[in-house]
XYZ file of C-alpha atoms in Angstrom:
552
model
C 114.975 92.413 61.891
C 118.687 92.197 60.515
C 119.470 93.482 56.716
C 122.104 93.587 54.522
C 120.963 94.564 50.771
C 117.907 91.895 52.021
C 116.021 92.428 55.095
C 115.077 90.157 57.219
C 112.206 89.917 59.766
C 113.988 87.694 62.794
C 110.371 88.129 65.299
C 107.996 90.447 66.301
C 106.501 91.666 69.588
C 104.006 89.316 69.336
C 106.381 86.488 69.014
C 108.562 87.495 71.695
C 105.837 88.118 73.991
C 104.440 84.400 73.367
C 108.010 82.765 73.323
C 108.231 80.686 76.088
C 112.077 80.935 76.448
C 112.676 84.598 74.561
C 116.756 83.628 74.142
C 115.789 80.970 71.630
C 114.655 83.631 69.292
C 117.635 85.569 69.368
C 119.760 82.358 69.211
C 118.625 81.238 65.658
C 119.563 84.277 64.307
C 122.542 83.648 61.573
C 124.279 86.791 60.246
C 123.507 87.481 56.279
C 126.046 89.259 54.365
C 125.699 91.571 51.313
C 125.655 95.728 50.946
C 124.116 98.047 53.626
C 120.428 99.171 52.809
C 119.761 101.190 55.872
C 117.248 103.281 54.913
C 115.128 100.534 53.259
C 115.899 98.330 56.813
C 114.751 101.301 58.968
C 111.512 102.049 56.835
C 111.001 98.115 56.922
C 111.022 97.743 60.594
C 108.515 100.862 61.177
C 106.334 99.653 58.709
C 106.017 95.920 59.598
C 107.285 95.751 63.238
C 105.921 99.036 64.616
C 102.767 97.973 64.114
C 99.592 96.286 66.397
C 99.498 93.587 64.016
C 103.094 92.721 64.939
C 101.831 93.346 69.244
C 102.975 97.092 69.542
C 101.193 98.445 72.294
C 99.541 101.598 71.108
C 100.545 103.702 74.648
C 104.022 102.463 74.930
C 107.574 104.538 74.019
C 109.169 102.771 70.670
C 112.751 102.682 70.624
C 114.928 101.904 67.729
C 118.497 100.504 67.874
C 120.247 100.362 64.798
C 123.635 98.485 64.367
C 125.817 98.929 61.262
C 129.090 98.060 60.034
C 129.337 100.198 56.527
C 128.125 103.271 55.454
C 125.198 103.332 53.666
C 125.203 102.475 49.673
C 120.820 102.093 49.146
C 119.510 102.323 45.993
C 116.008 102.363 45.887
C 115.648 104.232 49.974
C 116.541 107.787 50.655
C 117.463 108.474 54.833
C 114.910 111.850 54.588
C 111.977 109.558 53.675
C 113.139 106.354 55.924
C 113.703 108.816 59.171
C 110.679 111.026 58.404
C 108.405 107.638 58.550
C 109.983 107.122 61.931
C 109.564 110.170 63.127
C 106.029 109.628 62.315
C 105.409 107.208 65.062
C 107.918 109.378 67.188
C 109.950 106.283 67.794
C 113.343 107.201 69.194
C 116.791 106.260 67.598
C 120.229 104.768 68.074
C 122.859 104.452 65.915
C 126.034 102.514 66.357
C 128.607 102.358 63.883
C 130.918 99.670 63.874
C 134.408 99.655 62.294
C 136.302 102.133 60.301
C 134.135 103.302 58.234
C 132.463 105.455 61.258
C 135.771 107.110 62.337
C 135.965 109.474 60.274
C 133.934 112.811 59.925
C 131.504 111.575 56.992
C 131.024 108.342 58.522
C 130.063 110.120 61.920
C 127.405 112.425 60.210
C 125.717 109.645 58.709
C 125.233 108.215 62.600
C 124.340 111.176 63.406
C 121.201 110.958 60.540
C 120.172 108.038 61.915
C 119.690 109.043 65.235
C 117.097 111.170 66.814
C 119.005 114.085 68.583
C 122.381 113.094 68.104
C 123.409 115.858 71.047
C 121.840 113.303 73.606
C 124.442 110.619 73.436
C 122.198 109.062 70.834
C 125.187 107.888 68.784
C 128.132 105.164 69.207
C 130.751 104.620 67.298
C 133.391 101.376 68.195
C 135.945 99.706 66.167
C 134.386 96.349 66.500
C 131.858 94.267 67.524
C 133.491 92.985 70.565
C 133.376 96.695 71.721
C 129.399 96.541 71.872
C 129.810 94.943 75.530
C 131.759 98.083 76.087
C 128.432 100.544 75.421
C 126.111 97.944 76.582
C 125.726 99.561 79.908
C 125.448 102.488 78.498
C 122.527 101.870 75.996
C 120.799 99.966 78.801
C 120.500 102.989 80.713
C 118.981 105.286 78.055
C 116.269 102.862 77.375
C 115.117 102.011 80.008
C 115.203 106.080 81.725
C 113.011 106.208 78.378
C 109.702 104.928 80.050
C 108.038 107.793 82.582
C 110.845 110.659 82.055
C 108.870 112.750 79.908
C 111.320 114.517 77.852
C 114.119 115.365 80.589
C 117.139 116.089 78.644
C 118.567 113.522 80.794
C 118.121 110.330 79.956
C 120.525 108.716 82.138
C 118.491 109.888 85.467
C 116.001 107.751 86.794
C 112.654 108.640 88.649
C 110.000 106.590 88.168
C 111.152 104.309 85.569
C 112.403 101.238 87.788
C 109.983 102.397 90.903
C 108.428 98.967 90.314
C 105.243 100.960 91.521
C 102.807 98.237 93.083
C 105.233 95.879 94.910
C 103.393 96.441 97.842
C 100.006 98.093 98.456
C 97.073 98.552 100.349
C 93.535 99.484 99.645
C 91.730 101.975 102.023
C 87.888 103.572 102.307
C 89.152 106.287 100.054
C 92.484 105.746 99.165
C 94.864 103.411 97.175
C 98.367 103.200 98.454
C 101.171 101.650 96.243
C 104.904 100.699 97.172
C 107.522 102.168 94.379
C 110.572 100.461 96.147
C 112.758 101.536 93.293
C 112.004 104.968 92.580
C 114.090 108.010 92.467
C 117.220 105.518 92.239
C 115.753 102.998 94.389
C 115.127 105.602 97.355
C 112.002 104.148 96.997
C 108.548 105.925 98.228
C 104.531 105.677 98.288
C 102.310 106.598 95.869
C 98.784 107.620 97.197
C 95.667 108.070 94.611
C 92.731 109.433 95.844
C 90.066 109.976 93.053
C 91.897 112.086 90.456
C 94.892 112.925 92.588
C 98.002 111.868 92.930
C 100.471 112.070 95.760
C 104.034 110.455 95.521
C 105.320 110.365 99.274
C 108.944 109.756 100.756
C 111.298 111.506 102.899
C 113.635 113.170 100.313
C 114.888 112.466 96.885
C 118.223 114.458 98.223
C 118.369 112.422 101.299
C 121.874 110.288 100.620
C 120.537 107.937 103.808
C 117.753 106.788 101.621
C 119.741 105.700 98.579
C 118.897 102.167 97.803
C 117.004 101.890 101.291
C 114.070 100.585 98.905
C 111.078 102.530 101.009
C 107.793 101.326 99.148
C 108.658 97.732 100.113
C 106.166 97.371 102.424
C 103.074 99.398 103.523
C 100.823 99.300 106.401
C 98.195 101.901 107.458
C 97.931 102.602 111.088
C 95.006 104.594 112.792
C 94.803 106.224 116.300
C 92.584 108.523 117.883
C 90.793 109.856 114.620
C 94.366 110.512 112.695
C 95.825 108.181 109.875
C 99.251 106.860 109.635
C 101.201 105.743 106.855
C 103.540 102.813 108.034
C 106.837 102.309 105.665
C 108.903 99.948 105.178
C 112.642 100.706 104.081
C 114.881 96.954 104.649
C 118.386 98.464 102.765
C 118.438 101.973 104.510
C 121.705 102.274 105.958
C 122.122 98.242 105.491
C 120.185 97.334 109.058
C 116.734 98.427 107.216
C 114.495 101.495 108.985
C 110.463 101.087 109.206
C 109.286 105.409 108.475
C 106.205 106.345 109.945
C 103.902 109.466 107.973
C 101.495 111.567 108.935
C 99.458 114.350 107.595
C 100.361 117.891 108.063
C 97.718 120.552 108.930
C 98.534 121.595 105.260
C 97.701 118.449 103.760
C 101.244 117.419 103.054
C 102.441 114.294 104.564
C 105.385 114.300 106.934
C 107.929 112.264 108.552
C 106.355 111.761 111.777
C 108.735 108.791 113.246
C 111.211 106.378 112.269
C 112.237 103.066 113.964
C 115.351 101.902 112.638
C 116.533 98.439 112.654
C 120.376 96.984 114.525
C 121.587 94.198 112.375
C 122.911 94.673 109.321
C 121.546 92.675 106.370
C 118.856 91.781 108.270
C 115.934 92.810 105.822
C 114.386 95.341 109.074
C 111.234 96.220 107.872
C 110.526 94.327 104.409
C 107.377 92.640 106.283
C 104.717 95.213 108.286
C 101.754 94.214 110.060
C 99.077 96.654 112.444
C 96.946 95.029 114.445
C 93.709 96.155 116.454
C 93.982 93.659 119.263
C 90.773 93.909 121.066
C 88.669 95.341 118.032
C 87.658 98.685 119.052
C 89.072 100.668 115.561
C 92.190 101.741 117.021
C 95.680 100.427 116.209
C 96.944 98.695 119.042
C 100.603 96.945 117.895
C 102.992 97.283 114.740
C 104.637 94.038 113.804
C 107.601 94.336 111.654
C 109.452 91.428 110.315
C 113.253 91.136 109.501
C 113.617 87.726 108.341
C 117.199 87.509 107.999
C 118.265 88.224 111.648
C 120.268 86.442 113.375
C 120.338 85.515 116.907
C 122.104 82.962 118.603
C 120.189 79.645 116.836
C 117.196 81.397 115.957
C 116.927 82.540 112.281
C 114.634 85.863 111.544
C 112.913 87.774 114.226
C 109.194 90.102 114.251
C 109.401 93.173 116.553
C 106.416 94.158 118.487
C 105.550 98.187 118.527
C 102.411 99.347 121.369
C 101.113 102.536 119.423
C 100.200 105.150 122.011
C 96.952 106.927 121.833
C 99.487 110.133 120.536
C 100.507 107.806 118.253
C 104.254 107.023 118.972
C 105.493 103.935 118.762
C 107.573 102.063 121.481
C 109.348 99.138 120.614
C 110.181 96.462 122.933
C 109.688 92.612 122.937
C 110.596 90.692 119.635
C 108.614 87.031 118.521
C 110.927 84.032 117.145
C 110.468 80.685 115.855
C 111.662 77.110 116.418
C 115.544 77.508 117.702
C 118.266 75.711 115.607
C 116.366 77.229 112.672
C 119.011 80.001 111.546
C 118.130 80.367 108.062
C 114.461 79.785 108.530
C 113.612 83.370 107.721
C 110.730 83.515 110.407
C 108.819 87.015 109.799
C 108.554 86.386 106.174
C 105.131 86.980 106.546
C 102.968 88.273 108.947
C 99.117 88.570 108.830
C 96.629 89.005 111.678
C 93.516 86.780 111.959
C 90.195 87.004 113.874
C 89.908 85.993 117.061
C 91.004 82.260 117.294
C 90.675 81.177 120.357
C 87.278 83.400 121.462
C 89.201 85.327 124.076
C 87.405 88.408 122.161
C 91.160 89.353 120.955
C 93.037 88.935 117.700
C 95.727 86.608 117.061
C 98.729 86.414 114.258
C 100.218 84.368 111.872
C 103.887 84.219 110.795
C 105.589 82.352 107.993
C 109.177 81.091 108.571
C 109.443 79.205 104.742
C 112.878 78.179 105.020
C 112.400 76.056 108.286
C 112.971 72.334 108.020
C 115.067 72.137 105.155
C 112.875 74.544 103.452
C 109.752 72.835 103.773
C 108.623 75.867 106.249
C 106.039 76.500 108.734
C 103.629 78.859 109.888
C 103.606 79.887 113.787
C 100.248 81.071 115.888
C 100.633 83.665 118.412
C 97.762 84.904 120.419
C 96.696 88.200 121.787
C 96.630 89.342 124.796
C 95.221 92.186 126.631
C 96.990 95.331 125.784
C 99.778 93.038 123.395
C 100.373 89.790 122.184
C 101.879 86.311 123.835
C 105.455 85.978 123.199
C 105.252 82.284 123.094
C 103.593 80.898 119.857
C 100.445 78.261 120.948
C 100.513 76.446 117.629
C 103.146 75.476 114.862
C 102.178 74.031 111.243
C 104.499 72.144 109.828
C 104.507 72.296 105.892
C 105.738 68.559 105.571
C 102.829 67.018 107.548
C 100.974 68.606 105.248
C 102.167 67.700 102.239
C 106.233 65.590 101.896
C 106.307 67.638 98.519
C 105.858 71.313 100.213
C 108.284 73.552 99.869
C 108.578 77.044 101.215
C 105.308 76.878 103.421
C 104.445 79.932 104.759
C 105.880 81.773 102.127
C 102.488 84.177 102.416
C 99.804 83.961 104.897
C 95.893 85.366 105.087
C 93.369 85.436 107.494
C 90.628 87.437 106.296
C 88.285 85.047 105.257
C 85.457 82.629 105.766
C 86.321 80.210 103.089
C 84.564 77.216 104.438
C 81.263 78.962 105.120
C 80.940 78.082 108.606
C 81.251 82.194 110.044
C 84.804 80.980 110.935
C 87.869 82.738 109.708
C 90.129 80.234 107.933
C 93.914 80.509 107.645
C 94.939 80.503 103.793
C 99.180 79.628 103.499
C 101.166 79.794 99.968
C 103.887 77.622 98.973
C 106.192 77.416 96.150
C 103.059 76.105 93.219
C 100.268 75.644 96.011
C 98.069 77.139 98.294
C 96.467 75.237 101.299
C 93.433 76.145 103.379
C 93.722 75.511 106.939
C 89.441 75.635 109.098
C 89.790 77.325 112.320
C 88.568 74.586 114.371
C 85.094 75.319 117.261
C 86.667 76.299 120.323
C 84.263 75.612 123.617
C 85.036 76.369 127.410
C 84.405 73.591 129.571
C 83.364 74.464 133.582
C 82.812 71.985 136.137
C 81.529 72.409 139.453
C 81.097 69.663 142.421
C 78.850 70.281 145.180
C 78.181 68.299 148.708
C 75.719 67.397 150.684
C 76.191 68.134 153.649
C 78.972 70.569 152.962
C 81.004 69.814 154.903
C 81.416 66.708 155.795
C 80.892 66.291 159.100
C 83.947 65.661 160.524
C 82.631 63.574 163.800
C 82.397 60.665 161.373
C 85.870 60.109 161.270
C 87.325 61.580 164.738
C 86.006 58.400 166.270
C 83.407 60.629 168.779
C 80.639 58.688 167.842
C 79.736 55.088 166.755
C 80.289 54.300 163.047
C 79.979 51.411 160.602
C 82.515 50.418 158.056
C 80.992 51.464 154.946
C 78.743 54.452 155.837
C 77.467 57.195 153.964
C 79.174 60.326 154.766
C 78.215 62.293 152.084
C 77.009 62.912 148.314
C 78.769 64.929 145.465
C 76.485 66.155 142.442
C 79.363 66.984 139.562
C 78.258 68.953 137.101
C 79.943 70.198 133.677
C 78.755 72.836 131.259
C 80.175 73.492 127.536
C 79.789 76.455 125.713
C 80.824 77.286 122.756
C 82.960 80.627 122.184
C 83.612 81.436 118.699
C 80.394 82.009 116.961
C 79.690 80.275 114.374
C 76.533 78.265 112.080
C 78.051 74.776 113.377
C 74.830 74.328 115.792
C 74.749 71.569 118.392
C 78.896 70.855 119.376
C 79.557 67.787 120.852
C 82.832 66.423 122.484
C 83.167 63.107 124.256
C 84.207 64.330 127.732
C 86.509 61.995 129.915
C 87.197 63.043 133.672
C 88.409 61.405 136.849
C 87.378 62.212 140.490
C 89.845 61.733 143.350
C 89.201 61.589 147.128
C 91.430 62.253 149.153
C 94.121 63.322 146.783
C 97.391 64.095 147.617
C 97.440 62.142 150.902
C 98.813 58.500 150.941
C 96.254 56.809 152.843
C 92.387 58.341 152.028
C 89.578 58.270 154.551
C 86.738 57.593 151.742
C 85.896 55.872 149.279
C 83.178 55.734 146.527
C 80.639 52.996 146.207
C 82.811 50.785 144.600
C 85.311 51.074 147.134
C 88.109 52.589 145.345
C 89.474 56.295 145.629
C 89.296 57.420 142.070
C 86.368 56.721 139.623
C 86.772 57.633 135.653
C 83.855 58.685 133.395
C 83.173 58.630 130.309
C 80.525 60.794 129.098
C 79.237 62.388 125.647
C 78.333 65.855 126.267
C 76.831 68.929 124.133
C 76.728 72.411 123.862
C 72.700 72.624 124.443
C 72.882 70.497 127.734
C 74.333 70.306 131.340
C 75.840 66.908 132.612
C 75.585 66.411 135.688
C 75.942 63.014 137.799
C 75.621 62.175 141.735
C 77.972 60.071 143.670
C 77.903 58.699 147.176
C 80.793 58.734 149.654
C 81.524 56.342 151.725
C 83.625 55.726 155.266
C 86.197 53.663 155.005
C 87.511 51.990 158.108
C 90.320 49.392 158.884
C 90.251 49.303 162.498
C 87.772 51.049 164.863
C 87.866 50.732 168.352
C 85.110 51.480 170.294
C 84.967 51.204 174.261
C 82.681 49.084 176.048
C 80.128 50.915 177.925
C 79.639 48.575 181.038
C 83.690 48.607 180.544
C 86.005 51.366 182.569
C 89.004 49.556 181.220
C 90.849 52.773 178.704
C 92.323 51.126 175.457
C 96.091 51.298 175.031
C 97.028 54.654 173.547
C 98.643 53.931 170.537
C 95.724 52.327 169.718
C 93.049 55.327 170.445
C 92.631 56.237 167.092
C 90.621 55.739 164.148
C 92.749 54.223 160.865
C 91.035 54.706 157.720
C 91.735 53.622 153.896
């Protein structure tokens, strides 16, 4: 509200909330001139603005800032009446006097009447309106400190006022865990809600190393040998980042068990966390720590892989990376565990790199292996191939839902203004067998120990293919076009046998399914160029250089 001898409402809380561009509400204000009816302005502000019809939330803290450039000459309303109305609604009041009228003791006294608890720095006296900038930071800090300060005398000390509670979160069977990276001057921590009990967990409020560390930027839970651990990221700890592991002690309090430090300044190590049960036995095997701003040669971003021991300790040795020549790709901005994609019974991982490919983004798939995770990615999903207009593809990833209803986990990838759902393809296993009859092929047939005719049948081979689905699903019979090649005497320059078609190589195409075993029988024939056989009546030996059979 603006006032002189008139009081003009400029906008209320509801109009501010509904406005798409709040700054326009302020820019349209034009100063009115006249006398100074300060008590009337306070009275109307309380009665017209601090009401639910104007958008006031009943449970909110209430603050009034009175800026005046002259002592009041209000003939209608007195200060005691106006101040009583404000105090009845528990409105905290700040008074700012502008100009020479408030340099005197009398002018200072009027400001103290307007303000609440003038001993707590709620009164300001400045020479001109330009000087408002000099007190802006002080006034802002005092107002911000009101929410959650619970009557603290020091209104400039931040506890939970800027905590950003819920910046990260996890839900367990009995606890809601919310990260609060801004708590206690951005030292941070996590809040645990179990029933009606609330617990704040951090390393220590007075730890100077932890100040501005953003502890609680990310949070995950690990379980090992029946014990629970909370893993909390602090990406600005000592500028290199850190991950802190908390464990509940015997007395019920949460204790700092281990700290995993980052190594590179500005890497934002710990900004993304992911715990992984690789073999599905209900116990945590791996901790994946994202450092999207990490720089190494031509790689941008890194995910550190840490193994969890049965005793609950983490040892970190390997790291995952995306494509080369993506120094600003921010690989590791998002990390998500996926259900088994390739049918090997082990969990897999998706990692986002939203700034790769000129900010279009990519997502990488890594397969789990016994005791860990494969360091080479198996698939790269590119945002530009889904839609040329996509940007920041991979900013968020999730792989816990079956969106398509085929009993296979699908991958959901977030980008700027759009979400893309990828269906998991069913995985099948092919097995092949070849049985010869007779087994083995008689060597006498091609060593000239007996009389044979070119093209004689020397063996039959039965080739069988079996296709089985590895991933459970409701897709029923799966079919695939199968092409396979048979090659006789593979690796030899000159072959000694052929198929019925007189060729050494045979290509076959068949439609195969998971509900049948496909078998085909092929005949193998002797291939002879020159056969030198001595006559039974002749005792003349053959030339030594021709005393052999040459096959093709």
